[in-house]
Coordinates of C-alpha atoms in Angstrom, one line a residue:
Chain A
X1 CA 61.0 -29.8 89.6
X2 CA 62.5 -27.2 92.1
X3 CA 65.8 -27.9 90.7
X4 CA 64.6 -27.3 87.5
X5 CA 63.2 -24.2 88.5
X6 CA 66.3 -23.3 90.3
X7 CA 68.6 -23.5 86.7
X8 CA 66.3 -21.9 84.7
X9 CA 66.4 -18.8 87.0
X10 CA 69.6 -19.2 87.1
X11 CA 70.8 -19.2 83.5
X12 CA 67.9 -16.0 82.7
X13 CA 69.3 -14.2 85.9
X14 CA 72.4 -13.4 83.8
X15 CA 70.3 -11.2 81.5
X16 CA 68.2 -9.5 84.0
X17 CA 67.1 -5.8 83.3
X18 CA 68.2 -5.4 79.8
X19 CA 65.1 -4.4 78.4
X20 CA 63.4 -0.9 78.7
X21 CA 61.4 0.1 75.9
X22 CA 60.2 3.7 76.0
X23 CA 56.8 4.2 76.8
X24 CA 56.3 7.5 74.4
X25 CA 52.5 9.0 74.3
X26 CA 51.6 8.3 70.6
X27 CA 49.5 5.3 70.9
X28 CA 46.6 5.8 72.8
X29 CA 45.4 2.4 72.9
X30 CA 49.2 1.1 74.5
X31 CA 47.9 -0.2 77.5
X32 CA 45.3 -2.4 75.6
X33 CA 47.7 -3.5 72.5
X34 CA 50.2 -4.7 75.5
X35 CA 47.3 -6.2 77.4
X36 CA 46.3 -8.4 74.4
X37 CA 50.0 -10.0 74.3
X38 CA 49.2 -11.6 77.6
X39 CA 45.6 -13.5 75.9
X40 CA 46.8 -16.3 74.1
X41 CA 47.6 -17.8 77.7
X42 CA 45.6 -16.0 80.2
X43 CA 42.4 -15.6 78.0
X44 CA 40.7 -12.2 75.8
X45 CA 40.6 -9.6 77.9
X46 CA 42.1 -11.5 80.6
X47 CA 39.4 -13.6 81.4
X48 CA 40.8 -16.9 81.4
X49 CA 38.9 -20.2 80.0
X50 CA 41.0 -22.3 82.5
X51 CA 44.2 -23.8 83.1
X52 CA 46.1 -20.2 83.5
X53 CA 45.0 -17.6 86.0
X54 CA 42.3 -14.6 85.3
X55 CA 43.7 -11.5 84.9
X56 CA 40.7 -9.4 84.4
X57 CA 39.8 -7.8 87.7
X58 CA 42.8 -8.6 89.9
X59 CA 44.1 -5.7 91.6
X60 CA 46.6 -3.3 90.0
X61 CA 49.4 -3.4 92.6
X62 CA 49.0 -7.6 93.2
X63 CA 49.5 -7.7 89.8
X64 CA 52.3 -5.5 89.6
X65 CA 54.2 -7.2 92.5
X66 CA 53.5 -10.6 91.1
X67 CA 55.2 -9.9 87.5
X68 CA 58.2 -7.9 89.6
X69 CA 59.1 -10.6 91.5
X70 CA 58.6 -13.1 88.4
X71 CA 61.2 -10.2 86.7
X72 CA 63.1 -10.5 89.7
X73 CA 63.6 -14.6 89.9
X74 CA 61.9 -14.2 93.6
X75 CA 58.8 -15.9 92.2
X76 CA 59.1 -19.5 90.8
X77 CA 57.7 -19.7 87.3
X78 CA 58.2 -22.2 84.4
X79 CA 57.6 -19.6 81.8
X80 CA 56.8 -15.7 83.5
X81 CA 60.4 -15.0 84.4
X82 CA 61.5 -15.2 81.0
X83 CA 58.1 -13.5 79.4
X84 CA 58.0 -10.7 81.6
X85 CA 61.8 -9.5 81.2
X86 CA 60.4 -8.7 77.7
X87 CA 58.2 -5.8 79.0
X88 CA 59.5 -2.7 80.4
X89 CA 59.0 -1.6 84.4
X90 CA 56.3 1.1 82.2
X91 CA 55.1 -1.1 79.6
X92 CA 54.1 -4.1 83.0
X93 CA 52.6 -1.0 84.9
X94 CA 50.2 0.7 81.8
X95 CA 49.3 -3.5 81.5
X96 CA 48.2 -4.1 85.4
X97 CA 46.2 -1.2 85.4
X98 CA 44.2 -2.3 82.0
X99 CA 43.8 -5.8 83.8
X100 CA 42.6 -4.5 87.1
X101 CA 40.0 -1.9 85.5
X102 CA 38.5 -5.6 83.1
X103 CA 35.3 -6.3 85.1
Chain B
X1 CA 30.1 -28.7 76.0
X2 CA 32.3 -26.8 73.6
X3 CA 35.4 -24.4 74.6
X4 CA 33.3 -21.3 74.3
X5 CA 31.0 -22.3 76.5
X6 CA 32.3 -20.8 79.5
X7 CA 31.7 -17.3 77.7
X8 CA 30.3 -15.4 80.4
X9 CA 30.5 -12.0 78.1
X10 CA 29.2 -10.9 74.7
X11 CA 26.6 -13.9 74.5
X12 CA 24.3 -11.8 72.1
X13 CA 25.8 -9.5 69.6
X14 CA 23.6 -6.7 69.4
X15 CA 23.5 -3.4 67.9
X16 CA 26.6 -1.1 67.3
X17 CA 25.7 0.7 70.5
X18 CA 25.7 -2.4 72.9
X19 CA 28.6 -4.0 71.1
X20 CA 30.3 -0.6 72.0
X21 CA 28.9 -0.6 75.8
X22 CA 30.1 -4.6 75.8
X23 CA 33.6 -3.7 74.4
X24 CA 34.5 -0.9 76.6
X25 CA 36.3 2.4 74.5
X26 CA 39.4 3.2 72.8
X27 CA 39.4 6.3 71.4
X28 CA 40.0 5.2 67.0
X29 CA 37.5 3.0 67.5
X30 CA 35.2 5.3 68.1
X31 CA 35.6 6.4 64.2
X32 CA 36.7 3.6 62.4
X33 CA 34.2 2.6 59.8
X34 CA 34.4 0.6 56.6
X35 CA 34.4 -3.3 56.0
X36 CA 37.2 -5.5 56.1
X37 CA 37.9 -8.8 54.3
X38 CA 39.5 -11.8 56.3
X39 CA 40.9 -14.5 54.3
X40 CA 40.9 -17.4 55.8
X41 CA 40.0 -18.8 59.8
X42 CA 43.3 -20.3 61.3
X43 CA 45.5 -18.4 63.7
X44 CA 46.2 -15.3 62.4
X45 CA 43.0 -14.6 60.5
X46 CA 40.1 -15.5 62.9
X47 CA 42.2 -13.6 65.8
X48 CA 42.1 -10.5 63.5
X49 CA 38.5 -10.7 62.8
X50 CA 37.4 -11.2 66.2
X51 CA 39.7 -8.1 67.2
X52 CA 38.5 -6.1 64.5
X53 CA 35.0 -6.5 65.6
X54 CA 35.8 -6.0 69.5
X55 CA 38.4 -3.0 69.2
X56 CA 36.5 -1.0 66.4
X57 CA 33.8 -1.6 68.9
X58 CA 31.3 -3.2 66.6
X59 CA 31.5 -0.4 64.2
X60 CA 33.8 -2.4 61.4
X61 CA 32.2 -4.7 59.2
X62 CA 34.0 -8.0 59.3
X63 CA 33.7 -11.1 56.4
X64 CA 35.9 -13.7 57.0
X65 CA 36.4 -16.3 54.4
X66 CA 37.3 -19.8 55.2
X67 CA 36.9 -22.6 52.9
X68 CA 36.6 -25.3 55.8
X69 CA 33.4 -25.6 57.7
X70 CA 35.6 -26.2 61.1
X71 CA 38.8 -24.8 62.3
X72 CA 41.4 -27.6 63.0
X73 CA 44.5 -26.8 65.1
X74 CA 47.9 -27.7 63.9
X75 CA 49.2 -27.4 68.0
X76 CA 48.2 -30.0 69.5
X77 CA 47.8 -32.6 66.4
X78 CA 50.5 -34.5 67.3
X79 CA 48.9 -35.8 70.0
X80 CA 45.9 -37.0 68.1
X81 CA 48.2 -38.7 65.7
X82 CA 50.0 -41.1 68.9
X83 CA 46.5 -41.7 70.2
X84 CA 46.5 -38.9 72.9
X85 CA 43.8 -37.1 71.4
X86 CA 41.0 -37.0 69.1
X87 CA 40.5 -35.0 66.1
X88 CA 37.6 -33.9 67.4
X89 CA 39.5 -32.6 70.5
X90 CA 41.2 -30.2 68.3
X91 CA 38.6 -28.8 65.9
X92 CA 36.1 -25.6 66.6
X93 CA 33.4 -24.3 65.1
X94 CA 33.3 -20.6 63.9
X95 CA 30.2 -19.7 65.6
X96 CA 31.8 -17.9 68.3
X97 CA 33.2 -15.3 65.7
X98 CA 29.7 -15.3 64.6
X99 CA 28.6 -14.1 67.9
X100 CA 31.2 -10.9 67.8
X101 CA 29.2 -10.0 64.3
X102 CA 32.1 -11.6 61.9
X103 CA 29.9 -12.6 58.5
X104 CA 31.7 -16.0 58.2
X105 CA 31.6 -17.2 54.4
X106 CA 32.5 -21.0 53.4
X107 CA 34.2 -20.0 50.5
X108 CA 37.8 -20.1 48.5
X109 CA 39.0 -16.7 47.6
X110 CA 40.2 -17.4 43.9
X111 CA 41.4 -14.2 42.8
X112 CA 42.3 -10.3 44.4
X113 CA 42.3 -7.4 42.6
X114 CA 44.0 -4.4 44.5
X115 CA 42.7 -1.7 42.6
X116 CA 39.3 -2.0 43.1
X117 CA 40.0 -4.0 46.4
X118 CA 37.7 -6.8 45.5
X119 CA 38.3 -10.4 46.3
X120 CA 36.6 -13.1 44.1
X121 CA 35.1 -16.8 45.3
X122 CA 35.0 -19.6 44.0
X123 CA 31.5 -19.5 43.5
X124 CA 31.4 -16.5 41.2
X125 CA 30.9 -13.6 44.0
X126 CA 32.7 -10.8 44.6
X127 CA 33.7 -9.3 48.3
X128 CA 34.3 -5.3 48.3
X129 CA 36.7 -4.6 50.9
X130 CA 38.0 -1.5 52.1
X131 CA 41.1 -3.4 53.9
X132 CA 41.5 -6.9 53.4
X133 CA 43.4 -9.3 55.7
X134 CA 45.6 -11.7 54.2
X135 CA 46.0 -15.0 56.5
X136 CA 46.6 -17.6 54.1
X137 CA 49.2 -20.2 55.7
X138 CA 51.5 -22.3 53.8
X139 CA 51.6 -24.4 51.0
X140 CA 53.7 -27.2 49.8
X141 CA 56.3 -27.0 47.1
X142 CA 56.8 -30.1 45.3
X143 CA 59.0 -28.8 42.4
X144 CA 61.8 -30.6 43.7
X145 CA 59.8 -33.9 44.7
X146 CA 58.4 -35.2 41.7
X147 CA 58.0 -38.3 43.1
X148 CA 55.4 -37.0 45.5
X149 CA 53.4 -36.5 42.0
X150 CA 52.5 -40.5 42.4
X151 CA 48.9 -40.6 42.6
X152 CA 49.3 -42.9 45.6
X153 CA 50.9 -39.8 47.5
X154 CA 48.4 -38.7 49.1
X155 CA 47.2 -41.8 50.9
X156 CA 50.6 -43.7 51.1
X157 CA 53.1 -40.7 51.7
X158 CA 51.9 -38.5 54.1
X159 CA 52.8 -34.7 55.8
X160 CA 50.2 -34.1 58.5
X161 CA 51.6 -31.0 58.4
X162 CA 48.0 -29.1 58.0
X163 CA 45.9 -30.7 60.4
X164 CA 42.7 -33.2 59.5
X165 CA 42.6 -36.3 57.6
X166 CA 46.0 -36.6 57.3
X167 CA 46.4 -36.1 60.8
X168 CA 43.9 -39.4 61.6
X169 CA 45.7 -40.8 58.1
X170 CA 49.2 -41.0 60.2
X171 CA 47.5 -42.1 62.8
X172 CA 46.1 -45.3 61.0
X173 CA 49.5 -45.9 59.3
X174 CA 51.2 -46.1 62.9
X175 CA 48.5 -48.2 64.2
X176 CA 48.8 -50.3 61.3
X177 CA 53.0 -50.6 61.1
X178 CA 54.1 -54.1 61.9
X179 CA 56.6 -53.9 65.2
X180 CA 60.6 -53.9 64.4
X181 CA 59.2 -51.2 61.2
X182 CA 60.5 -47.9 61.0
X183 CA 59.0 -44.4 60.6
X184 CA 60.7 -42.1 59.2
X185 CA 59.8 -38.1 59.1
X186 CA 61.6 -36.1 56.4
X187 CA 62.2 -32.2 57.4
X188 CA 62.5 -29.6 54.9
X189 CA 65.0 -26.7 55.2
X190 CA 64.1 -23.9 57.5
X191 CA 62.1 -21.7 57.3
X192 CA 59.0 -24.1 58.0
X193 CA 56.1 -24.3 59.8
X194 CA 56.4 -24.8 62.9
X195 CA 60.0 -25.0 63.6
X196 CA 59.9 -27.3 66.7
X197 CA 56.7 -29.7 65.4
X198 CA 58.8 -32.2 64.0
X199 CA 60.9 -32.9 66.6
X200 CA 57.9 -33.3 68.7
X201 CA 56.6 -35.4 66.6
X202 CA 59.2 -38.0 66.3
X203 CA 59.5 -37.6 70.0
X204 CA 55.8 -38.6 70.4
X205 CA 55.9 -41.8 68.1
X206 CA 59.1 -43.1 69.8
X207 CA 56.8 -42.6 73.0
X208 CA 54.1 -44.6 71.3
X209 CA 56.3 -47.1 70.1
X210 CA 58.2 -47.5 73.5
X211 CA 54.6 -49.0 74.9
X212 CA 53.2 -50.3 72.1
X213 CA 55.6 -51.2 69.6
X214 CA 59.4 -51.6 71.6
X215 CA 61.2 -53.1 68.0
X216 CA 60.2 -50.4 65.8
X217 CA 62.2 -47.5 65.0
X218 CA 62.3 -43.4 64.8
X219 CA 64.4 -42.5 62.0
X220 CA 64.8 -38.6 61.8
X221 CA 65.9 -37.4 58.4
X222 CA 67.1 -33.6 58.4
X223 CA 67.4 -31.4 56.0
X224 CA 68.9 -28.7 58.2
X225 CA 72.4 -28.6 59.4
X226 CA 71.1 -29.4 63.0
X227 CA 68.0 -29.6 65.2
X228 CA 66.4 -26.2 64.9
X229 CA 64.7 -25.5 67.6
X230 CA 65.1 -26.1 71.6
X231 CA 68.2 -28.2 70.0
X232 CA 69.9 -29.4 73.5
X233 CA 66.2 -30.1 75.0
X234 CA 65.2 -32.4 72.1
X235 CA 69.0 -34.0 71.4
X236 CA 69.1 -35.1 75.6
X237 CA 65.3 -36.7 75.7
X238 CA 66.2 -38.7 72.6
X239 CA 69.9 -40.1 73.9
X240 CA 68.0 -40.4 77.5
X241 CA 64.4 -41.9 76.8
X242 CA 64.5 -43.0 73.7
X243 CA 67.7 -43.7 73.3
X244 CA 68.0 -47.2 70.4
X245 CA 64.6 -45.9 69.4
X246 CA 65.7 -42.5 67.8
X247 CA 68.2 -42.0 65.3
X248 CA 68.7 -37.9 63.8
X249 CA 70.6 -37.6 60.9
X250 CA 71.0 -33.9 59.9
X251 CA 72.2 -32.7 56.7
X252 CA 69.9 -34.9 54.8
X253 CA 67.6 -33.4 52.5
X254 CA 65.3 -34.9 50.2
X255 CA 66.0 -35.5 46.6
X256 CA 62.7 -37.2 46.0
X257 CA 60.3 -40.0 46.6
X258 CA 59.6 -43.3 45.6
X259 CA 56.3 -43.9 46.5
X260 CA 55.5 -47.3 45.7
X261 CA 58.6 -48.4 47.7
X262 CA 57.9 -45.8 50.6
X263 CA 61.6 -44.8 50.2
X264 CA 63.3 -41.5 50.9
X265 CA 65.8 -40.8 48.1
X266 CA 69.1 -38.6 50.0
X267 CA 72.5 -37.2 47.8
X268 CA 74.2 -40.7 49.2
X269 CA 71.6 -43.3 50.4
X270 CA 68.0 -44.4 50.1
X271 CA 65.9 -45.0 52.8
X272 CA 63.0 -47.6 52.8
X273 CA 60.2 -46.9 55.5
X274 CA 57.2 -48.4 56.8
X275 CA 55.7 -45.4 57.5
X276 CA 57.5 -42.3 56.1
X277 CA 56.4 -38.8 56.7
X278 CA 57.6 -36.4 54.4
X279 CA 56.8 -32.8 55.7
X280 CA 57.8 -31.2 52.5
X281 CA 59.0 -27.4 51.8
X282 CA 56.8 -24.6 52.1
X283 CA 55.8 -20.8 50.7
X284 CA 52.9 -19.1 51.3
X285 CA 49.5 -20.0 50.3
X286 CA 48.7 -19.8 46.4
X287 CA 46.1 -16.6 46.9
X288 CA 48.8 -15.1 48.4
X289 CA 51.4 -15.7 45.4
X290 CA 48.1 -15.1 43.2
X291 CA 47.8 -11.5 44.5
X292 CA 51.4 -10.7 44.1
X293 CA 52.2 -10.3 47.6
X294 CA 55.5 -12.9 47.3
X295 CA 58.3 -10.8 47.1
X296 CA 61.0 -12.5 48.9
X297 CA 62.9 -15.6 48.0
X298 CA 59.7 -16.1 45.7
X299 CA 58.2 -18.2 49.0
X300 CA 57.2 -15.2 51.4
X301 CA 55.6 -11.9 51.8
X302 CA 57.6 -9.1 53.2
X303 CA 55.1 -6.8 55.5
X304 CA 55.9 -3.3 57.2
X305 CA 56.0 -4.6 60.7
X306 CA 53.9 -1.2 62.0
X307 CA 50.5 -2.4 59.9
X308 CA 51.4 -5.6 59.1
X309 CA 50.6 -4.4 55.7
X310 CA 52.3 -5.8 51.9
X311 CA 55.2 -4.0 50.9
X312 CA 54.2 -5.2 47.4
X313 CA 50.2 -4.3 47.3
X314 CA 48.6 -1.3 49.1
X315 CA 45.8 -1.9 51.1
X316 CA 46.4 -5.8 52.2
X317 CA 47.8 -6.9 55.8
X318 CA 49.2 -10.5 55.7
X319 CA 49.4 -12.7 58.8
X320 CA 51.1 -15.6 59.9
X321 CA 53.3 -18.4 58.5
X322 CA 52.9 -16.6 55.0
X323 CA 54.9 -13.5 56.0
X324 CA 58.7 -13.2 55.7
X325 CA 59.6 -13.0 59.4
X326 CA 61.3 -10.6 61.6
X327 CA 64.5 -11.9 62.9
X328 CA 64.2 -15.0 65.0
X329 CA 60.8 -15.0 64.6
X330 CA 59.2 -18.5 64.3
X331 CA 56.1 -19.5 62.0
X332 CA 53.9 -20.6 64.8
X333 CA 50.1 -20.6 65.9
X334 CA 51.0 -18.7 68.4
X335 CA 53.2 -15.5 66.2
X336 CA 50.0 -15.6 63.9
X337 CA 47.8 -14.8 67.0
X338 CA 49.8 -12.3 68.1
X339 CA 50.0 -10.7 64.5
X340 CA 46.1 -10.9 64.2
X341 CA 46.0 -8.5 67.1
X342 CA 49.1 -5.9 65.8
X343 CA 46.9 -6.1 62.5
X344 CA 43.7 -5.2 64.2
X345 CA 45.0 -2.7 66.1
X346 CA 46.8 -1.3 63.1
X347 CA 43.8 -1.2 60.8
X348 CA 41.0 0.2 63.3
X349 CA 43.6 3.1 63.7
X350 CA 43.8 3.7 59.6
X351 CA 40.2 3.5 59.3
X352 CA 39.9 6.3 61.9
X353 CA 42.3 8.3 59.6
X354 CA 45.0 7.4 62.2
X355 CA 48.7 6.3 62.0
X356 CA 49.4 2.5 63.7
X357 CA 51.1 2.3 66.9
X358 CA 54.4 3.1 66.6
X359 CA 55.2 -0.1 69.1
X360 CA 54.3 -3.1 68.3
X361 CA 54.7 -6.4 70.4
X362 CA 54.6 -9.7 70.5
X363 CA 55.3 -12.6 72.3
X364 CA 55.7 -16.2 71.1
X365 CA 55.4 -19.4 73.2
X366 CA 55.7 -23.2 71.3
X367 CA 55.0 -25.7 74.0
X368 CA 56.3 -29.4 72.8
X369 CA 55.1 -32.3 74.0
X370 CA 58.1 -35.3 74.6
X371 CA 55.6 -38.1 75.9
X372 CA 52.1 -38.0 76.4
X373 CA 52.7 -35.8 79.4
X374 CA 56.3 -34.2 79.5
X375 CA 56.6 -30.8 77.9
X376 CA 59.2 -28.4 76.9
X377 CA 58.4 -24.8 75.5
X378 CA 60.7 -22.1 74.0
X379 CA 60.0 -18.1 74.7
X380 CA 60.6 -14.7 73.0
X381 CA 59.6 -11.4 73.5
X382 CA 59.8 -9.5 70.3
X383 CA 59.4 -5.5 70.3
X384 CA 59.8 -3.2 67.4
X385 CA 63.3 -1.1 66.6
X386 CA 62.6 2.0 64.8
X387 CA 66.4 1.9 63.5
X388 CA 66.2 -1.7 62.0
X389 CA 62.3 -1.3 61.0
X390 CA 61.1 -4.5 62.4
X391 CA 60.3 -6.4 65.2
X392 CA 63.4 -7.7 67.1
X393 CA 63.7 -9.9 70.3
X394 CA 64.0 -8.4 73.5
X395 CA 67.4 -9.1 74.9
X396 CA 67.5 -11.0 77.9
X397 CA 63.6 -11.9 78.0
X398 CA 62.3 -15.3 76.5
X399 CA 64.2 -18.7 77.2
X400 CA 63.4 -22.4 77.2
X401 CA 62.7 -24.9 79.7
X402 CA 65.4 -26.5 81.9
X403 CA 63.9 -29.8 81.3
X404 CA 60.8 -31.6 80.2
X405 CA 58.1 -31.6 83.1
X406 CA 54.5 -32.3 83.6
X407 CA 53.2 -29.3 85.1
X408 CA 54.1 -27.2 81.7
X409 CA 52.0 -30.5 80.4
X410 CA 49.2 -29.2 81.6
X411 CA 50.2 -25.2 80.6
X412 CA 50.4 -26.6 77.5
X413 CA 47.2 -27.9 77.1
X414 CA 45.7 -25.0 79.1
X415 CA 47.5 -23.0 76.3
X416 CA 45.9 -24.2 73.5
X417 CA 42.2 -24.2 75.7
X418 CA 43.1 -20.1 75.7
X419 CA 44.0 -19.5 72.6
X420 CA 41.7 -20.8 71.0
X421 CA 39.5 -19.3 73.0
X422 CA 40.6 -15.8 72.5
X423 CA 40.7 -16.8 67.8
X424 CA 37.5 -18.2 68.1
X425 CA 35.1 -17.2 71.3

């Protein structure tokens, strides 16, 4: 598994940091629209039914350190390296501080 | 104990004012009003009802129509048809969308009429809507497969390709297949549902036959020019694991069927089976081509990616494997999910007299099983581009796995746990 791990990184590591989006001001409801991308796997509102972590509640900067060094490569992931390069540094900050404020 | 179960919020739908206290505040949903028509319960539609209710805080009326009683998931159904799994397994109720205040109606919605935005049942009533959600999946095209016209079809030539009795159907006919047969899964030309599904489908029943049946056969007949998704993945478990069990032949579409000899007819060759598994070619469901909403290659309806809303009728959002995709967008469970949300969003802002977000998202994940517990997944991150006006993939994000492994074996399944979970809870 580790050297799988190891490849993956390596062939995604190539793209790295290739994809800001502007964060512009018109939709209010960003932060919660982004959030919701993140359900299918980690449950509505972040609350997970099992199998994938809970989101909902975790603090704002764990969160945001976890999904930098997913973004990074220095975290081992099957699947987070390559979803969170999709989001901007913005777009991952407006989402951990939706997460960490879900009771 | 059933998958919503573990619900800890939102037990009781109450009045609009709890259901607002419950749901926490945006700021359109605090005006949105008005009552919104959901047909039909799979992916994209439940997801959009349920979101409806909890973004417009409770204060959008919801109907969603759904001719079956239970929701039953395509994801996942392969296993049930190698045994894995039952159909049970993959099948929900809608009461948890009953609990967010969704008026679920067993119904068929027969006919639409834009103008006074009005949706007619099967039954004779009528449905006023002030937005109505499209979410109508696929259905099969058998102009060029008259064969498949055989009254025997149906039980002798089977898709599984929307799960339920077919699915246990399949099932029976592999259970059932003397060893040394051959099975033989025919796929139509992309676009399809569910891009990877066949692959990991004939990857499953070489599996099953490899323990239960080691003479028999996977014969994979291909319309497309090659494997056409997670290509190097699928081509390397088949050469490795099952290799003398799988044979892929692309470039091999279907001319038609002879039922009574279970044989697939090809330009050059025919093709007798013991079990054969014809997947045939798709467009979206009929209400869909009823409502004139079909405006591209007379199979798909085009949408303007900021409302998920018809180019072709004013007024109706359309989700899921019906739509006419943004570029490299697949036609999975997971894409209709995320849609259900961009439409939500979207019509909860035009209620309250408010544009859409000008930035839609979404992500897409298909996790495919290889054996009962090996699983490989492809990833994109799709954003949208003002200058192309529609949703493209974020360069450098998304990806596949390096290899099959068990631990996304058990993402997978914790995957489908979630999802379903956030359509249906």
């Amino acid at each position: 598994m580790k050297t799988a791990f190891v490849a993956a990184l390596a062939i995604v590591a190539g793209h790295a940091g290739l994809a800001p989006a502007p964060v512009l001001a018109v939709d209010t409801d960003l932060a919660r629209n982004l959030a919701a991308t993140c359900a299918n796997c980690h449950g509505t509102n972040g609350r997970s039914l099992g199998g994938m972590e809970t989101l909902a509640g975790v603090d704002k900067d764990r969160l945001l350190a976890k999904l930098r060094e997913f973004r990074s490569g220095a975290k081992p992931a099957t699947i987070m390296h390559q979803i969170s390069k999709g989001y901007s540094e913005a777009q991952l900050e407006l989402i951990a501080v939706w997460f960490a404020a879900q009771k | 104990m059933g998958p919503c179960d573990r619900r800890t919020f939102l037990r009781v739908a109450g009045a609009t004012g709890a259901l607002a206290a419950l749901y926490g505040c945006g700021t359109a949903s605090r005006k949105a009003s008005g009552h919104v028509v959901v047909v039909g319960g799979g992916y994209g539609g439940a997801t959009a009802a349920k979101y409806l209710r909890m973004w417009s805080e409770g204060r959008v009326d919801v109907t969603l129509v759904e001719r079956n009683a239970r929701f039953v998931s395509c994801p996942i159904s392969n296993l049930v048809i190698v045994g894995e799994k039952t159909l049970a397994d993959i099948t929900l109720g809608y009461d948890g969308l009953k609990r967010h205040g969704v008026t679920v109606v067993h119904n068929e919605a027969v006919a639409i009429d834009a103008d006074k935005r009005s949706v007619r049942l099967a039954d004779g009533d009528t449905l006023r809507y002030d937005r109505l959600v499209l979410s109508p999946g696929i259905d099969f095209i058998y102009d060029n497969l008259p064969g498949l016209a055989d009254a025997a079809a149906p039980e002798t030539v089977l898709h599984a390709w929307k799960a339920g009795p077919q699915t246990v159907a399949l099932r029976k006919q592999l259970e059932t297949m003397p060893d040394g047969g051959t099975y033989a899964i025919c796929i139509p030309r992309s676009p399809y549902r569910c891009p990877p599904g066949p692959y990991e489908r004939a990857s499953l029943v070489a599996w099953y036959f490899r323990q239960h049946k080691p003479k028999s056969r996977v014969l994979i007949l291909d319309a497309n020019e090659e494997v056409v998704s997670k290509k190097a993945l699928f081509m390397k478990v088949w050469a490795d694991a099952y290799q003398g069990i799988v044979e892929y032949r692309p470039q091999s579409e279907l001319r038609d069927v002879d039922v009574a000899k279970r044989t697939a007819i090809l330009e050059f060759d025919r093709v007798r089976a013991h079990v054969l598994n014809v997947v045939p070619p798709q467009r979206a469901g009929q209400i869909a081509q009823r409502a004139g909403l079909i405006n591209v290659n007379q199979r798909w309806c085009a949408i303007d990616w900021l409302s998920m809303e018809s180019t072709a009728v004013k007024g109706i959002h359309v989700l899921g494997d019906a739509t006419f995709p943004a570029p490299t967008m697949p036609k999975s469970g997971h894409i209709a999910n995320q849609q259900g949300k961009l439409a939500a969003a979207a019509i909860v802002n035009l209620l309250a007299g408010q544009p859409p977000s000008d930035q839609p998202l979404a992500v897409n994940t298909c996790y495919s099983f290889v054996d009962n517990r090996n699983v490989i997944h492809v990833a994109s991150v799709h954003a949208y581009d003002a200058a192309t006006g529609t949703l493209q993939p974020v360069k450098g994000a998304g990806g596949v796995s390096a290899s099959p492994n068990e631990v996304e074996g058990r993402f997978a399944l914790a995957w489908a746990k979630n999802i379903w979970g956030d359509m249906l809870c």
